Short mmCIF file of C-alpha atoms and ligand atoms in Angstrom, two decimals:
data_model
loop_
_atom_site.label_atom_id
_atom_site.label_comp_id
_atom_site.label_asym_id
_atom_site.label_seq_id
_atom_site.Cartn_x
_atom_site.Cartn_y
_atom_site.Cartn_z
CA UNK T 1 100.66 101.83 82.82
CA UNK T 2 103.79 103.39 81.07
CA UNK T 3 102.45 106.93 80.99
CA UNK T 4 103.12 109.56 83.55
CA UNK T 5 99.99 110.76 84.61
CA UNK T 6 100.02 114.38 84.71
CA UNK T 7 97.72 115.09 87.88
CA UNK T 8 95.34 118.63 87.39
CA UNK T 9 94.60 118.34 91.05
CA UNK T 10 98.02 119.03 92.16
CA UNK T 11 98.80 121.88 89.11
CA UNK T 12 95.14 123.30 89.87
CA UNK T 13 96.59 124.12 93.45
CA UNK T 14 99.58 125.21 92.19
CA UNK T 15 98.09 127.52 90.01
CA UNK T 16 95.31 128.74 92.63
CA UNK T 17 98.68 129.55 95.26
CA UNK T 18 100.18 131.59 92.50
CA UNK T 19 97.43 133.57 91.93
CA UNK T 20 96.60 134.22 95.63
CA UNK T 21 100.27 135.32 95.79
CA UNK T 22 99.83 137.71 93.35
CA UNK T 23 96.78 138.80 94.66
CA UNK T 24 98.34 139.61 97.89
CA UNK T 25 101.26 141.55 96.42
CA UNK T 26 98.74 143.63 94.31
CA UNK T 27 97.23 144.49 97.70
CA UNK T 28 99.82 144.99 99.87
CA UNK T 29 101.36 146.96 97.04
CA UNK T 30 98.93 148.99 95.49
CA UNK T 31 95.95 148.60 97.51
CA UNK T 32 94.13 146.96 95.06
CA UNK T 33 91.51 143.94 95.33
CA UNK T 34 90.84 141.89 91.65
CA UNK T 35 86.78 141.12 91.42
CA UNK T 36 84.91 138.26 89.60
CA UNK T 37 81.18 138.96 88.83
CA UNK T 38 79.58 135.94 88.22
CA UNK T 39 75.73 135.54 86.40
CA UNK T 40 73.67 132.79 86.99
CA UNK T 41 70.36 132.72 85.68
CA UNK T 42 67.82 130.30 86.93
CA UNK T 43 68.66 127.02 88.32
CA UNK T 44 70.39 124.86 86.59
CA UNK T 45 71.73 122.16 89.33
CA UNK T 46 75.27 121.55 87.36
CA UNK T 47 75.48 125.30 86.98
CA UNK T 48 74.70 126.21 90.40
CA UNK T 49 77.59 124.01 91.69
CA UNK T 50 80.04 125.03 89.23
CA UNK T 51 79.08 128.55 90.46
CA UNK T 52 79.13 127.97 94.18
CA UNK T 53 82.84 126.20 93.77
CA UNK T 54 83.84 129.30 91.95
CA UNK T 55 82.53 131.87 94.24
CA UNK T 56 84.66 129.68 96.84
CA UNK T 57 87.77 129.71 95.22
CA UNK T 58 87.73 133.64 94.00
CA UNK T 59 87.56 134.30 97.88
CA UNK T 60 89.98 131.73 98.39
CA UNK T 61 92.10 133.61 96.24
CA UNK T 62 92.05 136.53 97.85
CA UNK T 63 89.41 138.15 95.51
CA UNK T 64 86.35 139.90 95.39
CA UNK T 65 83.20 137.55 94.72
CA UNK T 66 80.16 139.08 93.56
CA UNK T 67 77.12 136.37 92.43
CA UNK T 68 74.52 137.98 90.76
CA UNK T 69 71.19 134.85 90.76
CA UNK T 70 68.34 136.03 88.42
CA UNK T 71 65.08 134.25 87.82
CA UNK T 72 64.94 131.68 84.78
CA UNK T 73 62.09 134.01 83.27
CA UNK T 74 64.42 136.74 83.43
CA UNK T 75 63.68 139.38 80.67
CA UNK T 76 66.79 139.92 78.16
CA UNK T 77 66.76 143.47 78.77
CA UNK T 78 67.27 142.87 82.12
CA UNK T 79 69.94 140.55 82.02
CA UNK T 80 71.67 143.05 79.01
CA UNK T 81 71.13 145.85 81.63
CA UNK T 82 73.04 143.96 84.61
CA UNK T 83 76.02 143.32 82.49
CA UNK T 84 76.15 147.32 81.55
CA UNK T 85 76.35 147.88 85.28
CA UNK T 86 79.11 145.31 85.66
CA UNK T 87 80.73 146.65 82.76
CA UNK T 88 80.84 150.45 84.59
CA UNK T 89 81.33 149.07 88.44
CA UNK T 90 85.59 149.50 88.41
CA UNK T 91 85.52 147.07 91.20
CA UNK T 92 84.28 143.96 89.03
CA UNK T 93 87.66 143.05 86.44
CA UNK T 94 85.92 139.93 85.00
CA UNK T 95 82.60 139.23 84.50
CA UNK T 96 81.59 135.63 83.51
CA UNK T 97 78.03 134.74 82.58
CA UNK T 98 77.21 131.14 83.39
CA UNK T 99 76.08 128.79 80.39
CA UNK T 100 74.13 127.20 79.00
CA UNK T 101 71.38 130.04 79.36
CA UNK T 102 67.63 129.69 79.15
CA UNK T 103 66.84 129.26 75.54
CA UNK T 104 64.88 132.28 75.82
CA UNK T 105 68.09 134.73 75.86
CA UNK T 106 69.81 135.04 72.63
CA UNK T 107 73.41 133.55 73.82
CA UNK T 108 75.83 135.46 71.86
CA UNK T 109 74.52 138.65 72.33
CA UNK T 110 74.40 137.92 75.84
CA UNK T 111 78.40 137.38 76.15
CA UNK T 112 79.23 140.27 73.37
CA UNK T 113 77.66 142.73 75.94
CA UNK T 114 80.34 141.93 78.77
CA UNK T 115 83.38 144.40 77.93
CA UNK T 116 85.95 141.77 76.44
CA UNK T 117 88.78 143.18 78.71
CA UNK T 118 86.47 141.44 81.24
CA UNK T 119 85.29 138.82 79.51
CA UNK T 120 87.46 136.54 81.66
CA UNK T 121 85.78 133.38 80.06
CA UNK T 122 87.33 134.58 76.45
CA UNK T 123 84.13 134.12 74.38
CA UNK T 124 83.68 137.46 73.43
CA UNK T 125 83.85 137.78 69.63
CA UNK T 126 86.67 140.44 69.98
CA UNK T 127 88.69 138.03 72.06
CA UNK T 128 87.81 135.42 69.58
CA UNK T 129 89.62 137.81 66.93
CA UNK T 130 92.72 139.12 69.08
CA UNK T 131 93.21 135.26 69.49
CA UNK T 132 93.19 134.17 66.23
CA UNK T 133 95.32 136.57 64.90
CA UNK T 134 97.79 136.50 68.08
CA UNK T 135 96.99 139.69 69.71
CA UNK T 136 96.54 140.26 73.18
CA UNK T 137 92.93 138.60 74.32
CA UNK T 138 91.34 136.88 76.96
CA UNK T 139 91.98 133.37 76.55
CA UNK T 140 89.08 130.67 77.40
CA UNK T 141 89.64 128.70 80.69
CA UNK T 142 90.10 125.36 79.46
CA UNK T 143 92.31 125.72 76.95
CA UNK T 144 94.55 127.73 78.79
CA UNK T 145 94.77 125.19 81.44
CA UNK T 146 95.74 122.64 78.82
CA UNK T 147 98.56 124.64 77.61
CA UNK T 148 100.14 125.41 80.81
CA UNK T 149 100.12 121.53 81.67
CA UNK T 150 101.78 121.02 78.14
CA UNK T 151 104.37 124.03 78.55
CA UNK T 152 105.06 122.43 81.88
CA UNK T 153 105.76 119.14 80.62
CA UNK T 154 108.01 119.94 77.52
CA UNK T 155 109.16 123.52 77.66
CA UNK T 156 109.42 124.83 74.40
CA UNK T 157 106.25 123.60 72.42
CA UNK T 158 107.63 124.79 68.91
CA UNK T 159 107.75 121.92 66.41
CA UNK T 160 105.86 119.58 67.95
CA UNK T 161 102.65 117.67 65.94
CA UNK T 162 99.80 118.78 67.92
CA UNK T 163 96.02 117.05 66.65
CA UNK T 164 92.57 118.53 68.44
CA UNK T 165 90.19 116.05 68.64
CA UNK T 166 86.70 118.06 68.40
CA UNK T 167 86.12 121.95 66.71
CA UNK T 168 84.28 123.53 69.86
CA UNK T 169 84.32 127.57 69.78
CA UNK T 170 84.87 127.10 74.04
CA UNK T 171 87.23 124.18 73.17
CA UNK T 172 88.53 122.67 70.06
CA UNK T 173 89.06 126.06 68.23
CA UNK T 174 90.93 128.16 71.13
CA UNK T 175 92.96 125.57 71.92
CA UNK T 176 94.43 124.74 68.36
CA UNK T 177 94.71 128.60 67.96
CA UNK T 178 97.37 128.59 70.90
CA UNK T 179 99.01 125.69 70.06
CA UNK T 180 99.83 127.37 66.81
CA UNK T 181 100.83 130.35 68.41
CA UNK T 182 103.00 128.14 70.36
CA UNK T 183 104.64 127.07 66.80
CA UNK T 184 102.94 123.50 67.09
CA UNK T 185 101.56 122.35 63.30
CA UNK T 186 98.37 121.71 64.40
CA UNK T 187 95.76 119.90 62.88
CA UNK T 188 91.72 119.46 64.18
CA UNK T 189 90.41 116.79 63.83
CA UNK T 190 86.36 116.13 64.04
CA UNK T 191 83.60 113.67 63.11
CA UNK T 192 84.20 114.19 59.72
CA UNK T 193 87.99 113.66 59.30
CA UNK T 194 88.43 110.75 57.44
CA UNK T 195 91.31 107.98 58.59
CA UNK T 196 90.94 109.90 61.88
CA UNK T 197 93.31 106.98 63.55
CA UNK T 198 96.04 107.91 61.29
CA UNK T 199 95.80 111.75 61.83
CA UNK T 200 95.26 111.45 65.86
CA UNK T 201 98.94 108.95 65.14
CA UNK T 202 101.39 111.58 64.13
CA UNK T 203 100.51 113.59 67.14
CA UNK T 204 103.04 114.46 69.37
CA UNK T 205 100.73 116.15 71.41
CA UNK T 206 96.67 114.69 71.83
CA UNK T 207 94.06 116.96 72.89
CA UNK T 208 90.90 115.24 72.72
CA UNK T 209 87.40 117.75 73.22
CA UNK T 210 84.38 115.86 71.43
CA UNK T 211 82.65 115.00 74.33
CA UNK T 212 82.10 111.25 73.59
CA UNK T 213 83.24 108.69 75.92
CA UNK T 214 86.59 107.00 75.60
CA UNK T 215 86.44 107.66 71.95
CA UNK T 216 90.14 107.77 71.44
CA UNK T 217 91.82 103.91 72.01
CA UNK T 218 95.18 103.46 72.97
CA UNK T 219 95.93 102.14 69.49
CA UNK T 220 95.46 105.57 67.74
CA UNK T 221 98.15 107.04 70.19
CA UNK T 222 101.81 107.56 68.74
CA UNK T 223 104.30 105.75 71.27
CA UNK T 224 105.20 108.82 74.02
CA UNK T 225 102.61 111.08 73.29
CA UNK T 226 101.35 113.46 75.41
CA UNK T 227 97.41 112.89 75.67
CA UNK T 228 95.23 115.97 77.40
CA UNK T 229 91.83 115.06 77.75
CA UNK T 230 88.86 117.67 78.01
CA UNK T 231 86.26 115.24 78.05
CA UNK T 232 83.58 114.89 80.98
CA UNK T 233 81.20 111.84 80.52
CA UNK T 234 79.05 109.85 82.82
CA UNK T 235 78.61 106.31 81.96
CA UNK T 236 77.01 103.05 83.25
CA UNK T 237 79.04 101.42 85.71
CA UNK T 238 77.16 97.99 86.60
CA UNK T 239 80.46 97.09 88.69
CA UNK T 240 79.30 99.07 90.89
CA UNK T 241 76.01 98.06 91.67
CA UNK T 242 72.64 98.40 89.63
CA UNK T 243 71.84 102.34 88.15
CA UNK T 244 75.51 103.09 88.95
CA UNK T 245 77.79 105.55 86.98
CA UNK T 246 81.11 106.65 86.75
CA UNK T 247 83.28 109.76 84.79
CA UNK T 248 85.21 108.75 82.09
CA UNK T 249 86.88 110.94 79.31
CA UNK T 250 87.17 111.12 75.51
CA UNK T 251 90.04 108.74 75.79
CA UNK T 252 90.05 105.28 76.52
CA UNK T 253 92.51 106.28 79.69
CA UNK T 254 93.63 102.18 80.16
CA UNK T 255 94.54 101.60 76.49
CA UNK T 256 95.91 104.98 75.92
CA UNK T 257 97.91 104.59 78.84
CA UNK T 258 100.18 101.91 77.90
CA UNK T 259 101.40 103.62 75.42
CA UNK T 260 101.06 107.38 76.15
CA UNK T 261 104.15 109.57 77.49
CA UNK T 262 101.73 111.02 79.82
CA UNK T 263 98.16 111.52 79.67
CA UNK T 264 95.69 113.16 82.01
CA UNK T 265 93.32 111.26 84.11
CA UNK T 266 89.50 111.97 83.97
CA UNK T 267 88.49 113.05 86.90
CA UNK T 268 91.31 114.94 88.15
CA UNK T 269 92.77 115.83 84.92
CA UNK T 270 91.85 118.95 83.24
CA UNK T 271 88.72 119.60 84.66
CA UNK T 272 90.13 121.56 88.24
CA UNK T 273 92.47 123.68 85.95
CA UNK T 274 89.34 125.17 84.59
CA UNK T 275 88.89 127.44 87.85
CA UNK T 276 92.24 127.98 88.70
CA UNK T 277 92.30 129.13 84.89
CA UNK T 278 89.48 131.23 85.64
CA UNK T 279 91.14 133.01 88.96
CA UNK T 280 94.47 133.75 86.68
CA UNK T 281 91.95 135.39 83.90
CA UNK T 282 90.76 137.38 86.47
CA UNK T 283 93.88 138.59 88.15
CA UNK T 284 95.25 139.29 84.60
CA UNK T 285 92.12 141.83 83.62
CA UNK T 286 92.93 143.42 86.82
CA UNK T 287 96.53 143.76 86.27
CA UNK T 288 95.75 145.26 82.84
CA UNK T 289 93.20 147.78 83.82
CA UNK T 290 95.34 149.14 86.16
CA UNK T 291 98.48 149.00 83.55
CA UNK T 292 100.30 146.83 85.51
CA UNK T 293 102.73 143.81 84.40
CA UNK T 294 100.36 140.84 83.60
CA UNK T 295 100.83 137.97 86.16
CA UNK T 296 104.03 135.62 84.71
CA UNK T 297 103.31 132.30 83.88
CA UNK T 298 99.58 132.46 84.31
CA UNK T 299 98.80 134.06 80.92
CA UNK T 300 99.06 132.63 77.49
N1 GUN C 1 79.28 126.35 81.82
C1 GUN C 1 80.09 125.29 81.94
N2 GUN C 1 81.38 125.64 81.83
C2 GUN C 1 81.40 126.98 81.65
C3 GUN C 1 82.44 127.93 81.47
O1 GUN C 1 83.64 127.62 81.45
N3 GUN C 1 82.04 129.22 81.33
C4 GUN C 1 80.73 129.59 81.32
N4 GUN C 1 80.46 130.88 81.16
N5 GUN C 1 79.74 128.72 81.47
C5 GUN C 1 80.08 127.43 81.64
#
C-alpha cells in the first residue's frame, strides 16, 4: 500500500476533544450548556443505535442530551407539534430528526419544521439555499467531516480537481457545494456520466457517495490522489465462514490504495466523523444564538 491512510477514528477524537473544550469554556465562561434534541420515531434497529451512540457522545461532550422516542404510528401532527416545542425550548440549539421516517410522515415537511438555525443536520431547505449560494448555513454532517480531513491534509484546497462520485441531497450535493466554495473545480459525477473512469482520473481529490460497493477500482484513481470514501456496504464474506459479512466502501480500498496519496479506510474512515461533525454543528448553533464567535476550525 503506497497511500497514507487517513484514519477518521483518530480525527473523530480529535474533533470530539475540541468540541468538549469549547464546551467547557462556554460554561465556565458564560454559564452556558449547548443542547442536542434528538427524534426517533419507532424502532428502527440501525436508527436506534446510531441514536444511542449519539446521545453518548453529546454527554460526552459536555452537552445537554435530550431523546425524544415516539411510537411508529405516530400521528404527523404530533410529531410537527414536538418539533414547535423544540423549536421554542432555548435550552435545545440543534434539533436532529432521525431518518429514514415511517413512510407515513411526509419527510420534507418533517425537517422544514425544525428552525434551520437548529437544524444541526443541514437539510433544511433554507440551509440548502445559504449553502449553495455561500452564505452562512448549517452544513450536513458528513460532508463537513470530509472537508476537514481534506483541509487537514493539504491546507489550502483552492485549485485542486475535486470529482463527487454520487448526487445525494445529504451527500453528493453538499459536499461538491463546499468544495467549490473551497475554490476546488468540481465536477459530480453519477450513474449517468459517461467515460466515468476518465472524469473520476483528473481528480485531485476523490469523494466517492453512491453507495455501491467498491465501485471505484484503483485504476480510475490519478497517481497521489486523495480518495474520501462515504460509502457503508455490507457484503458476503465466505472467508469468514458460511452467512458471513463484512463493511466495505464505494472504493475498491486494495486497488485504490496502491496508487492513492491517501485514502480513507471503510470502517474507520469517514463514518466516526459523522458524530463528531454532529457535536461541532451543535456547539456552533449555540455559539450563534447567543452571538458568540463560532467555534474555529470546526465550522465550514
Ligand atoms: N440516518 C442516518 N444518518 C442520518 C443523519 O446523518 N441524520 C439523520 N437525521 N438521520 C440519519
Amino acid at each position: 500500500m503506497a497511500a497514507d491512510l487517513i484514519d477518521g477514528k483518530a480525527f473523530a477524537a480529535d474533533v470530539r476533544g475540541r468540541v468538549a473544550t469549547q464546551v467547557a469554556r462556554l460554561q465556565e465562561v458564560h454559564g452556558i450548556t449547548p443542547g442536542l434534541a434528538v427524534v426517533l420515531v419507532g424502532e428502527d434497529p440501525a436508527s436506534q443505535v446510531y441514536v444511542k451512540n449519539k446521545g453518548i457522545q453529546t454527554k460526552e461532550a459536555g452537552m445537554a442530551s435530550f431523546e425524544h422516542k415516539l411510537d411508529a404510528g405516530v400521528a404527523e401532527a404530533d410529531l410537527l407539534a414536538l418539533i414547535a416545542d423544540l423549536n421554542a425550548d432555548p435550552v435545545v440549539h440543534g434539533i436532529l430528526v432521525q431518518l429514514p421516517l415511517p413512510s407515513h410522515l411526509d419527510e420534507s415537511l418533517v425537517i422544514n419544521a425544525i428552525d434551520p438555525a437548529k437544524d444541526v443536520d443541514g437539510f433544511h431547505i433554507s440551509n440548502v439555499g445559504l449553502l449553495a449560494t455561500g452564505q452562512k448555513a448549517m452544513v450536513p454532517c458528513t460532508p463537513l467531516g470530509c472537508l476537514m480531513m481534506l483541509r487537514d491534509r493539504h491546507g489550502d484546497l483552492s485549485g485542486m480537481e475535486a470529482v463527487v462520485v454520487g448526487r445525494s441531497n445529504i451527500v453528493g450535493k453538499p459536499m461538491a457545494q463546499l468544495l467549490l466554495r473551497d475554490s476546488c473545480t468540481v465536477t459530480i459525477a453519477h450513474s449517468r456520466t459517461k467515460d466515468i473512469e476518465d472524469v473520476v482520473r483528473r481528480a485531485d481529490i476523490v469523494i466517492a457517495a453512491v453507495g455501491r460497493a467498491q465501485m471505484v477500482p484503483g485504476d480510475w484513481i490519478k497517481p497521489g490522489a486523495t480518495v474520501i470514501d462515504v460509502g457503508i456496504n455490507r457484503i458476503p464474506a465466505p472467508e469468514k465462514g458460511e452467512g458471513k459479512t463484512r463493511l466495505v466502501g464505494d472504493v475498491d480500498f486494495d486497488s485504490a490504495a496502491a496508487v492513492a496519496g491517501a485514502i480513507t479506510p471503510v470502517p474507520g474512515g469517514v463514518g466516526p466523523m459523522t458524530i463528531a461533525c454532529l457535536l461541532a454543528n451543535t456547539l456552533t448553533a449555540c455559539c450563534r444564538a447567543n452571538g458568540l464567535a463560532e467555534p474555529e476550525g470546526l465550522t465550514a
